[in-house]
Coordinates of C-alpha atoms in Angstrom, one line a residue:
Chain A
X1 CA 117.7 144.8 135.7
X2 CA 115.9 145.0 139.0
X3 CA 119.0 145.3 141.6
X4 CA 120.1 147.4 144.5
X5 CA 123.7 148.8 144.1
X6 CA 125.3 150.6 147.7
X7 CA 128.1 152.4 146.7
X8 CA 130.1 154.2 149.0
X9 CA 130.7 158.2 148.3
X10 CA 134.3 157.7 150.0
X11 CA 135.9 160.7 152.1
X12 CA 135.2 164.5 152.4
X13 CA 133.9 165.5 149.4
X14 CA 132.1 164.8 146.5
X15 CA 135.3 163.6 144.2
X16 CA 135.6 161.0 146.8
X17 CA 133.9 158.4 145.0
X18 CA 135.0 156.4 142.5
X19 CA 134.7 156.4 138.7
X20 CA 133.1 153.0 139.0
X21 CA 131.2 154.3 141.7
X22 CA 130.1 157.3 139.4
X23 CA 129.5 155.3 136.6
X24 CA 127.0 153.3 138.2
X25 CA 125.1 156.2 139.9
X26 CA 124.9 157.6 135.9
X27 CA 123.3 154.5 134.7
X28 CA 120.8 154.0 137.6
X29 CA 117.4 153.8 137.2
X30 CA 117.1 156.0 140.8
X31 CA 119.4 157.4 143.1
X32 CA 119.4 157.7 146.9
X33 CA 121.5 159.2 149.2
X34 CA 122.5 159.4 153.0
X35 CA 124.5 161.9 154.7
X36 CA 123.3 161.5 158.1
X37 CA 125.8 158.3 159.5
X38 CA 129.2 160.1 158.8
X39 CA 130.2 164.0 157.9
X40 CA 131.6 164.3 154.3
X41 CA 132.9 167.7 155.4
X42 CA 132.9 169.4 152.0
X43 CA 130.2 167.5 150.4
X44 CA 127.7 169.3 148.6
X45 CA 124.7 167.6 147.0
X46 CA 124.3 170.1 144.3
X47 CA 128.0 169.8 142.9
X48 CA 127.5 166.0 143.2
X49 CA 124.4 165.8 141.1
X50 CA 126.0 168.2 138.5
X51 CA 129.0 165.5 138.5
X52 CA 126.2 163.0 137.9
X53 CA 124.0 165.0 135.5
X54 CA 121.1 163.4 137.5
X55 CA 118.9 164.2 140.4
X56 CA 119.0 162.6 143.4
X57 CA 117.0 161.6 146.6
X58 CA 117.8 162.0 150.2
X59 CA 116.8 159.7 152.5
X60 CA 116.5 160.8 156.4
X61 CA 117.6 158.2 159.6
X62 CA 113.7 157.8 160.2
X63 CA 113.0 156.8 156.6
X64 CA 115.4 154.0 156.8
X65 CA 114.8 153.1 160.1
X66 CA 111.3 153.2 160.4
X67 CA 110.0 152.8 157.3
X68 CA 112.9 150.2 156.7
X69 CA 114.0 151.5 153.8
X70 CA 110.5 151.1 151.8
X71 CA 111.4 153.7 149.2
X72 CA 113.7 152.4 148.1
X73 CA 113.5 148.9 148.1
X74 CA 110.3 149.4 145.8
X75 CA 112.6 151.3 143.3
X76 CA 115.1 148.3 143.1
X77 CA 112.0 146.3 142.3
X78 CA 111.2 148.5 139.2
X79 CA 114.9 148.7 137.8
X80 CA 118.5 149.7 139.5
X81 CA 118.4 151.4 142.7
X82 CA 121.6 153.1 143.6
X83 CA 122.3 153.9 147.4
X84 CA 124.8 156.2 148.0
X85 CA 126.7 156.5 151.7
X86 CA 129.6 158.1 153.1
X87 CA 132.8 155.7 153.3
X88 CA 132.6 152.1 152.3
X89 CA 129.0 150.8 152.4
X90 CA 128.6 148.9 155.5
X91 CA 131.5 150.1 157.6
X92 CA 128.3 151.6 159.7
X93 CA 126.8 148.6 160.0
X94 CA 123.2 150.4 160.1
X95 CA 122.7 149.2 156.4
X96 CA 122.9 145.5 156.5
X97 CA 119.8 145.2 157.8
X98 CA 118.1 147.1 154.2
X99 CA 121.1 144.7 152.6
X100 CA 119.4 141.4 153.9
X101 CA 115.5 143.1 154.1
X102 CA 116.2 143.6 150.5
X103 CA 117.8 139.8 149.5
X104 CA 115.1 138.1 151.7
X105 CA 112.3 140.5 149.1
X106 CA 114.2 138.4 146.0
X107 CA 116.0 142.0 144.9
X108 CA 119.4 141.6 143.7
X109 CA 122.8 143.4 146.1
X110 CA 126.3 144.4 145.1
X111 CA 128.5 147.2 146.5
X112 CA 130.8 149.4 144.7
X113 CA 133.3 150.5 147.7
X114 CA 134.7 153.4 148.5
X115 CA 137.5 154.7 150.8
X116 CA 136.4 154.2 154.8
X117 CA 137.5 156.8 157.9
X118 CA 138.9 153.5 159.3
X119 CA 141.5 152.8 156.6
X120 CA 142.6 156.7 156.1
X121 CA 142.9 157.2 160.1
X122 CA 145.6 154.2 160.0
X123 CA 147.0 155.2 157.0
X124 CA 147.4 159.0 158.2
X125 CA 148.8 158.3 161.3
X126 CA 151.4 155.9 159.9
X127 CA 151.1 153.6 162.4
X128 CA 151.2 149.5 161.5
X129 CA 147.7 148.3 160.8
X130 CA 148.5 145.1 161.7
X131 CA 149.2 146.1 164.9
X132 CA 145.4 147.8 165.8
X133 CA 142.8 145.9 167.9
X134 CA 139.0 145.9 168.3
X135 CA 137.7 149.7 167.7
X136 CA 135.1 151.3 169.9
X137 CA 132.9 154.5 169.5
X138 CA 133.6 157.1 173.0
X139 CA 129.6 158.3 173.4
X140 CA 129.1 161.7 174.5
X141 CA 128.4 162.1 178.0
X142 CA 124.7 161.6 178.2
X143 CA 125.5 157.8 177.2
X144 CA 128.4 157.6 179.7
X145 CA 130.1 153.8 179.2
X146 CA 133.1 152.5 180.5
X147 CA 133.5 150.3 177.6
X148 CA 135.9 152.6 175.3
X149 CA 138.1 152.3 178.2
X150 CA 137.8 149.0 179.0
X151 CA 138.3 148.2 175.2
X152 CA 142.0 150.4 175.3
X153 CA 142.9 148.8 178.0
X154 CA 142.5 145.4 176.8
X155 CA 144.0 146.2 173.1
X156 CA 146.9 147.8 175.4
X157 CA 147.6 144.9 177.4
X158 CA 147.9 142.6 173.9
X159 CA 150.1 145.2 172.7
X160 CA 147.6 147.0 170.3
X161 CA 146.6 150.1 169.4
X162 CA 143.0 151.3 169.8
X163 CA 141.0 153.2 167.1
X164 CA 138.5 155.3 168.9
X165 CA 135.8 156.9 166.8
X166 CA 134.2 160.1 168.4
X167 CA 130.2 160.4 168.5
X168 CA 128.8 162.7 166.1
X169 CA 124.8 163.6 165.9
X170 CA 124.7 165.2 162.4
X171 CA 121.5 166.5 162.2
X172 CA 122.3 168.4 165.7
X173 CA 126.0 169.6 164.4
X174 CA 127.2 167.8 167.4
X175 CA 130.7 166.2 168.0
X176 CA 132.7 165.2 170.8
X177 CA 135.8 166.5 170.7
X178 CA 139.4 164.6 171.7
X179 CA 139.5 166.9 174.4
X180 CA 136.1 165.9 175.7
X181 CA 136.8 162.5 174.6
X182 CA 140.0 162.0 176.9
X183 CA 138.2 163.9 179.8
X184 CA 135.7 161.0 180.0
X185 CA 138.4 158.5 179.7
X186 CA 140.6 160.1 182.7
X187 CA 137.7 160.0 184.3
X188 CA 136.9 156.5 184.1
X189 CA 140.8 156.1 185.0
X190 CA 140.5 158.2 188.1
X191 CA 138.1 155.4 189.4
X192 CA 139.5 152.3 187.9
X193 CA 143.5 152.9 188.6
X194 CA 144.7 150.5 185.9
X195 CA 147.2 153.1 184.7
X196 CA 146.0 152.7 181.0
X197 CA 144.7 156.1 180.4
X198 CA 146.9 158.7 182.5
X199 CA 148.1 162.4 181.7
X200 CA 151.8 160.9 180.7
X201 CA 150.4 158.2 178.3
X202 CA 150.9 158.9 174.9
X203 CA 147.5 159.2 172.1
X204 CA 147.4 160.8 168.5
X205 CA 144.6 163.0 167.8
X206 CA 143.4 163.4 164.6
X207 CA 140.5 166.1 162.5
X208 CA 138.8 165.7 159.4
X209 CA 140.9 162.5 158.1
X210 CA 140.4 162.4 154.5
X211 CA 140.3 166.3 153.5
X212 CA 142.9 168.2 151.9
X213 CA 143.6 169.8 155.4
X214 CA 143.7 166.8 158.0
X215 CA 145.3 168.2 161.2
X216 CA 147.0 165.5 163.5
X217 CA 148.9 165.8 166.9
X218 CA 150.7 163.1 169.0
X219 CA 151.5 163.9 172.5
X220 CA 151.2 162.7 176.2
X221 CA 147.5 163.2 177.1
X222 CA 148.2 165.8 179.0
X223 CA 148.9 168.1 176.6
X224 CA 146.6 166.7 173.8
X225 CA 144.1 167.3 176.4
X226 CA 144.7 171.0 175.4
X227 CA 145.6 171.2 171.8
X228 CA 143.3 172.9 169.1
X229 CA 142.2 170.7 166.1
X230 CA 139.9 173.2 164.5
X231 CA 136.6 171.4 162.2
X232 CA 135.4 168.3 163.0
X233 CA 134.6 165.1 162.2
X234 CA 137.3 164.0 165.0
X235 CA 138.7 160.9 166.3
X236 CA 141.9 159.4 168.7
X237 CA 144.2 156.3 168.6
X238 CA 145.9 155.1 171.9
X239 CA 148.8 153.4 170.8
X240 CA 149.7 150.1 172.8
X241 CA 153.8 149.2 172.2
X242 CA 155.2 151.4 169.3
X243 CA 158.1 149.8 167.0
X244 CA 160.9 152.4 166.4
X245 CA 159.4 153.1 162.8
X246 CA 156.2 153.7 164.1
X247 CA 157.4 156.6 166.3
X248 CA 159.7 158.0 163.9
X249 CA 156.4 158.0 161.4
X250 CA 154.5 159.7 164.7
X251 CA 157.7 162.0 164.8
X252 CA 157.7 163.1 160.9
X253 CA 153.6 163.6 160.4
X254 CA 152.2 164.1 163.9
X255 CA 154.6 166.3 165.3
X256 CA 155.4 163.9 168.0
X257 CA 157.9 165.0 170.7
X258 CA 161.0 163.7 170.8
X259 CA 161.6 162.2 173.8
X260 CA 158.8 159.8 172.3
X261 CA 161.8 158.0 170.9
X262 CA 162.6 156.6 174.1
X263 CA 159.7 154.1 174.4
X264 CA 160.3 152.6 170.7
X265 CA 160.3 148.7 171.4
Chain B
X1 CA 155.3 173.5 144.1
X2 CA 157.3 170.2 145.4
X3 CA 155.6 167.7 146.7
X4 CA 155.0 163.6 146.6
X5 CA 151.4 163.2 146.7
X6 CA 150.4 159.3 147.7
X7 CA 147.1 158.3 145.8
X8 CA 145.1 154.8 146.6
X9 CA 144.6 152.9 143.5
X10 CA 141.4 151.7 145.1
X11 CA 140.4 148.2 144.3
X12 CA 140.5 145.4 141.6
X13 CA 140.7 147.9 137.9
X14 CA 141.8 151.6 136.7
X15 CA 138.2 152.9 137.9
X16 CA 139.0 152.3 141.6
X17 CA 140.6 155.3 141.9
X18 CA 138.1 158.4 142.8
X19 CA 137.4 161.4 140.8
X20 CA 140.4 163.4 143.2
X21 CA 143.0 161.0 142.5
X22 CA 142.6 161.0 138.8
X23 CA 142.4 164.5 138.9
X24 CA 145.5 165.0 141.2
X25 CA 147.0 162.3 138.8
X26 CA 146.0 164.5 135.4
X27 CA 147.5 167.4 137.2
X28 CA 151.5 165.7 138.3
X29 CA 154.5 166.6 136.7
X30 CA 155.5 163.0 137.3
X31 CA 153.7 160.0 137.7
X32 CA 154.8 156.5 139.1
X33 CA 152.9 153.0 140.5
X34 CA 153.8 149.9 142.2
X35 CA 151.7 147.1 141.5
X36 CA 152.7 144.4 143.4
X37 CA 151.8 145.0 146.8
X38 CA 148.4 143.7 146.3
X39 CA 146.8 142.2 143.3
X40 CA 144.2 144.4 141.1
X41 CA 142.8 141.2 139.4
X42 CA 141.1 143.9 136.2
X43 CA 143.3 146.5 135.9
X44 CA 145.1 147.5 132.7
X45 CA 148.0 150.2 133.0
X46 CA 147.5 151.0 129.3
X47 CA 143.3 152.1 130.1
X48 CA 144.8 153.6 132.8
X49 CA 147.2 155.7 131.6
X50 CA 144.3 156.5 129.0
X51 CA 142.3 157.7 131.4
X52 CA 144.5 160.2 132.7
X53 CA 146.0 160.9 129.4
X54 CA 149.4 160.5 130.1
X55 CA 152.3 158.3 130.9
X56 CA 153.4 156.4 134.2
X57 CA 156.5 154.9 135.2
X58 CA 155.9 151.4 136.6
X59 CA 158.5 151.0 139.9
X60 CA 159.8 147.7 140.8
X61 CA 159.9 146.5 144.8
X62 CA 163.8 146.7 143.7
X63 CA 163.3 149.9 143.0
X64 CA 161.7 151.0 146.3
X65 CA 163.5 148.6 148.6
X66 CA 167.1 148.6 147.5
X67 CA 167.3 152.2 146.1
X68 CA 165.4 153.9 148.5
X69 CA 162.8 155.2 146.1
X70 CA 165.6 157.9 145.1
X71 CA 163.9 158.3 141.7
X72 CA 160.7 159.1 143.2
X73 CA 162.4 161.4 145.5
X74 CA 164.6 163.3 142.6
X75 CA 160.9 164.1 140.8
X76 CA 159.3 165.5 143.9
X77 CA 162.5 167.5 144.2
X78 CA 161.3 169.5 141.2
X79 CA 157.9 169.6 140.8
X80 CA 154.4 167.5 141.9
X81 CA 155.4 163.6 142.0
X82 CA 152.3 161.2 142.4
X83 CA 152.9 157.5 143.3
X84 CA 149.7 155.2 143.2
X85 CA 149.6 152.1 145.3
X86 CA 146.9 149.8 145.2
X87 CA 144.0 150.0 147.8
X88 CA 145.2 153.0 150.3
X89 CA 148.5 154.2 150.3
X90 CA 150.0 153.2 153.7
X91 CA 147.8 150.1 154.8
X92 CA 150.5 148.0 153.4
X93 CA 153.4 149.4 155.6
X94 CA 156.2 149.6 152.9
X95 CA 155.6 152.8 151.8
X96 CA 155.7 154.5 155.2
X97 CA 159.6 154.7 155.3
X98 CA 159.7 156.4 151.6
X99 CA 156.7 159.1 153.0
X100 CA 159.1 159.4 156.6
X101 CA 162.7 159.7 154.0
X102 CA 160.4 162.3 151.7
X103 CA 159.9 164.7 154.7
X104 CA 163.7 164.4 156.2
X105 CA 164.7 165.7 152.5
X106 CA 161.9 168.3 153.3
X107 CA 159.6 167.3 150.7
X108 CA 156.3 167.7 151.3
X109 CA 153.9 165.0 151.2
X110 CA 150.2 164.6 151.3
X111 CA 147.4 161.5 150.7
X112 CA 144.5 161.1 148.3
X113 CA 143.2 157.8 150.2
X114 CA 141.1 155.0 148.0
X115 CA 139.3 151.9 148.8
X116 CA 141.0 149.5 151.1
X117 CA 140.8 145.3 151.1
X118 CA 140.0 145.6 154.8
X119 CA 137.1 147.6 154.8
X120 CA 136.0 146.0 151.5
X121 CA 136.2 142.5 153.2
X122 CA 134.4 143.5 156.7
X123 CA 131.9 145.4 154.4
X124 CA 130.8 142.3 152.1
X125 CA 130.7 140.0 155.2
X126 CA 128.2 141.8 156.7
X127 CA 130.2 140.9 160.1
X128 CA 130.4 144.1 162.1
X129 CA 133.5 146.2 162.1
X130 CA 133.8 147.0 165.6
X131 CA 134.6 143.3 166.6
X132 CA 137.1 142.6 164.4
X133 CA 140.6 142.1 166.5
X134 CA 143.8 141.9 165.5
X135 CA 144.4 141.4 161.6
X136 CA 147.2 138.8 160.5
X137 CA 148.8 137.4 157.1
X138 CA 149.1 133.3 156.5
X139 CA 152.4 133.1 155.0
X140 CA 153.1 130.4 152.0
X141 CA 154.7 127.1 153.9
X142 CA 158.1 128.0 153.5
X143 CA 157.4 130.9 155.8
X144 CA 155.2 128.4 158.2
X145 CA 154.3 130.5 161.2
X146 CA 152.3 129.6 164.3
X147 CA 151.6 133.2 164.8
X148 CA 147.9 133.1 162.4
X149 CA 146.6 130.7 164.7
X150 CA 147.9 132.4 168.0
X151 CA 146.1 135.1 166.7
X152 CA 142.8 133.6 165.5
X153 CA 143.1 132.2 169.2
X154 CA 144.0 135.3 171.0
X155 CA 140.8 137.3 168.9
X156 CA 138.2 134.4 169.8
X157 CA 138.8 133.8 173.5
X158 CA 138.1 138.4 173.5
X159 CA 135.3 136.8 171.2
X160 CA 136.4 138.6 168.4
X161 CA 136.7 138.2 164.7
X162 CA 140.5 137.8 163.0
X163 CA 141.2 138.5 159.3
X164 CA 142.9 136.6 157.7
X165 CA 145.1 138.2 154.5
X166 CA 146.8 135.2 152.6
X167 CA 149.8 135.4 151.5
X168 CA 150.9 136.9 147.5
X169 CA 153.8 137.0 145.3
X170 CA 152.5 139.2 142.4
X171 CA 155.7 138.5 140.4
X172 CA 155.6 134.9 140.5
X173 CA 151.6 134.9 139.9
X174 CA 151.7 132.7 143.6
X175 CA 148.7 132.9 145.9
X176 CA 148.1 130.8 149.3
X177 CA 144.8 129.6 148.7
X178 CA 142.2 129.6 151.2
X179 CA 142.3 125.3 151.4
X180 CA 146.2 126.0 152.2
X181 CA 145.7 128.4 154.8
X182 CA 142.5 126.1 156.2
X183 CA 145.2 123.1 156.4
X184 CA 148.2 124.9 157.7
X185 CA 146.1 126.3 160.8
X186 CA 144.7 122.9 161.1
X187 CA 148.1 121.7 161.3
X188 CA 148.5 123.6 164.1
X189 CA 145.6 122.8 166.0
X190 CA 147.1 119.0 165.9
X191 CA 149.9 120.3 167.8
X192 CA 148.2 122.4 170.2
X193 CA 144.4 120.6 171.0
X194 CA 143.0 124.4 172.4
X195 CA 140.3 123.9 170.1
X196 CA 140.1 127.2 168.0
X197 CA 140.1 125.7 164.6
X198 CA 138.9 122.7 164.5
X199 CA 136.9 121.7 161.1
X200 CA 133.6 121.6 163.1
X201 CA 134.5 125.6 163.8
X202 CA 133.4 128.1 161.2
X203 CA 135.3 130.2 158.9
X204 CA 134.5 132.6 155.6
X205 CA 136.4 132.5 153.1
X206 CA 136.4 135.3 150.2
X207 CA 138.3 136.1 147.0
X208 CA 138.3 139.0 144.4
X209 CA 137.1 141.2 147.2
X210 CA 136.1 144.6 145.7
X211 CA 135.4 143.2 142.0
X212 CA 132.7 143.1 140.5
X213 CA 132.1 138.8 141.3
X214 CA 133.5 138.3 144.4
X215 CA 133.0 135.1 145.8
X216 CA 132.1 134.8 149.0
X217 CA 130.9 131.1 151.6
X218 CA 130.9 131.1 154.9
X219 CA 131.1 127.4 156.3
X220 CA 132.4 124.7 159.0
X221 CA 136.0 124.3 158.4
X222 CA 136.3 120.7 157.1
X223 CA 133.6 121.7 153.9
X224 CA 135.1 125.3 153.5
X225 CA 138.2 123.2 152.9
X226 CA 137.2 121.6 149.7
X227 CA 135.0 124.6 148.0
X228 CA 136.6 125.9 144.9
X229 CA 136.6 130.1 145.2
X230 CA 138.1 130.6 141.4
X231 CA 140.7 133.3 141.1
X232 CA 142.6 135.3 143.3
X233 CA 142.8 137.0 145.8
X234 CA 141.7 135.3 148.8
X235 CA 141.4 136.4 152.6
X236 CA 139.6 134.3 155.3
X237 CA 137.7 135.7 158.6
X238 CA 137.4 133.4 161.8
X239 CA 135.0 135.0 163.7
X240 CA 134.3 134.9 167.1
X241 CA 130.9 135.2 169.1
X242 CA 128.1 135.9 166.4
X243 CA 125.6 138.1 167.3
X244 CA 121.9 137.1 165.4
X245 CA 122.0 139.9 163.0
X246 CA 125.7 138.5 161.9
X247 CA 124.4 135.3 160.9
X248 CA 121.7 136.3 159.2
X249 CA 124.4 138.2 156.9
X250 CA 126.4 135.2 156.6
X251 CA 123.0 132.9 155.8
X252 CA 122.3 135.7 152.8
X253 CA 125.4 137.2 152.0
X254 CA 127.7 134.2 152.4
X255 CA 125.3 131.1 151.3
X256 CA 126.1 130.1 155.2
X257 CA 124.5 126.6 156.6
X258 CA 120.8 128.0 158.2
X259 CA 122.1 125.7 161.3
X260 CA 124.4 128.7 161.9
X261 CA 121.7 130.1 163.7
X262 CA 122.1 127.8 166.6
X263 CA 126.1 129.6 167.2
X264 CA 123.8 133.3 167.4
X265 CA 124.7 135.3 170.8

């Protein structure tokens, strides 16, 4: 069977797959791999391919991106390809592109999924799902943008919360932190004035969503600003109008304040 | 040690679940599920239960709703309680207010998180995650609701995509079909002539998201109406501005019309 098979490797570590997920990978024909678009934190490739009882191949940025992907597109010609990536396939959207290069070259696609940042974030912070708007990235400060603001401040004048997703350059072991994160923001609030990003608004913090030791903190920026979150990967919600059971949830994991209470709508 | 540890299910059969929830399962002194928050279209609680080589108390909504989860609780009170949930634990909201009464009792509680239907459906669309707005559930009729369409309209003036969940009631094997949904937002549009679905708009509708033969057609409204998606469960996306690569997902993907690529931004 000539096919190409993404599955996602999930959160963390390398039990973070699935047993579907696994099961393919077993009865490939080759197996690729990418760790470069999200940090599995405890991942190592040499417990993995024990789990799998199979070697497997790593695949850099520059092979996919300027060599499209060649490598392995010829191996899903020749039998079943698996590519493996952190979280659910094409939550990065930097692999559609080897997804449609590979349908247009008459090769066969499915995806196995696997848990996404975006799903365990929401689901740590016990905040309503329902209730989050569009999600931006906040660059680091070489790529200064005003759009992360602009984005919370939209979501917060619907009512919404905002997801924000810190930059990460893997290869460099670089991260912005929340702290760094919400320094840009006040920044950009300094100049603009809308009141959507001050020191008393309130934002939840959160480290290494997914692991067995995920640390998150709720508190007025101005403190957060301040607090200590230890390992990356990182990222930040600004929540727009909280319902009483979302601040009682922010309360009982987060380590809210109290006095958050008092802005439950 | 005491604690209630919540583990995603994953998606659509017993080997959605990833190699650190089974093993977190194989390791409980008690083990419980609830399956009727979302449908898992393959899975078999007996292969299950083989898998992990044990038996699991099935818990009713009753259970949960009316009696507070107490049983649940009582187990975590004396050793390591695990309750599975379809997808990831908490984005259904109705287990937060068990995991908020767990810690009051001073239970401890942790997450092993699994595949979710959100990221699963943004992922097979090959529409890009970071314009997705607001998410929102059609209701069956008897629950009719302008709010899906206020939504879809709120999202796509931002120029955003809306997801669509439909409706389920697991224990009366009912599902709002995608047809259903088309034709109550339609019915809406009647009323209210701001032209955001119209059946010369486009839509995508999907069901058995996260099995192995999900279908998937994106479409104007007025043919998507009529197509015939098989079994449950559905969900529908109205996106909003279409960027070129988008569409070229949607033509491959989603067996979308190739005069899509007129709508590209």
């Amino acid at each position: 069977m000539n096919e190409l098979v993404f599955i996602g490797l999930g959160l963390n570590d390398e039990k973070g797959i699935t047993i579907n997920g696994l099961e393919e990978t077993k009865s490939a024909t080759n197996v690729f791999v990418e760790l470069y678009t999200s940090l599995m934190p405890d991942f190592s490739l040499q417990r993995f391919e024990a789990l799998c009882c199979r070697k497997i191949q790593v695949v850099s940025r520059q092979m996919l991106e300027e060599e499209n992907g060649k490598v392995i597109l010829e191996a899903a010609k020749k039998g079943k390809a698996v590519f493996l990536v952190p979280g659910d396939p094409f939550i990065a959207t930097t692999h559609i592109t080897l997804r449609i290069d590979a349908q247009k070259q008459g090769i066969k696609t499915r995806m196995v999924h696997g848990a996404s940042i975006m799903s365990a974030i929401i689901s740590l912070s016990g905040l309503h799902n329902y209730k989050f708007g569009k999600t931006v990235t906040v660059p680091f400060s070489e790529n200064f943008s005003e759009t992360p603001y602009n984005v919370i401040s939209q979501n917060k004048t619907l009512g919404l919360h905002t997801l924000c997703l810190l930059d990460l350059k893997i290869n460099e072991n670089r991260f912005l932190t929340i702290s760094e994160a919400i320094k840009m923001l006040l920044e950009v609030e300094q100049k603009r004035q809308k009141g959507m990003v001050t020191p008393d608004e309130v934002a939840v913090g959160l480290a290494r969503a997914g692991s067995g030791n995920p640390t998150l903190k709720a508190d007025f920026v101005k403190e957060l600003v301040d607090y200590d979150f230890g390992a990356p990967p990182f990222s930040l919600i600004f929540p727009g109008d909280l319902h009483f059971m979302e601040v009682e949830a922010l309360i009982a994991f987060a380590d809210a304040p109290a006095s958050l209470r008092r802005l439950a709508k």
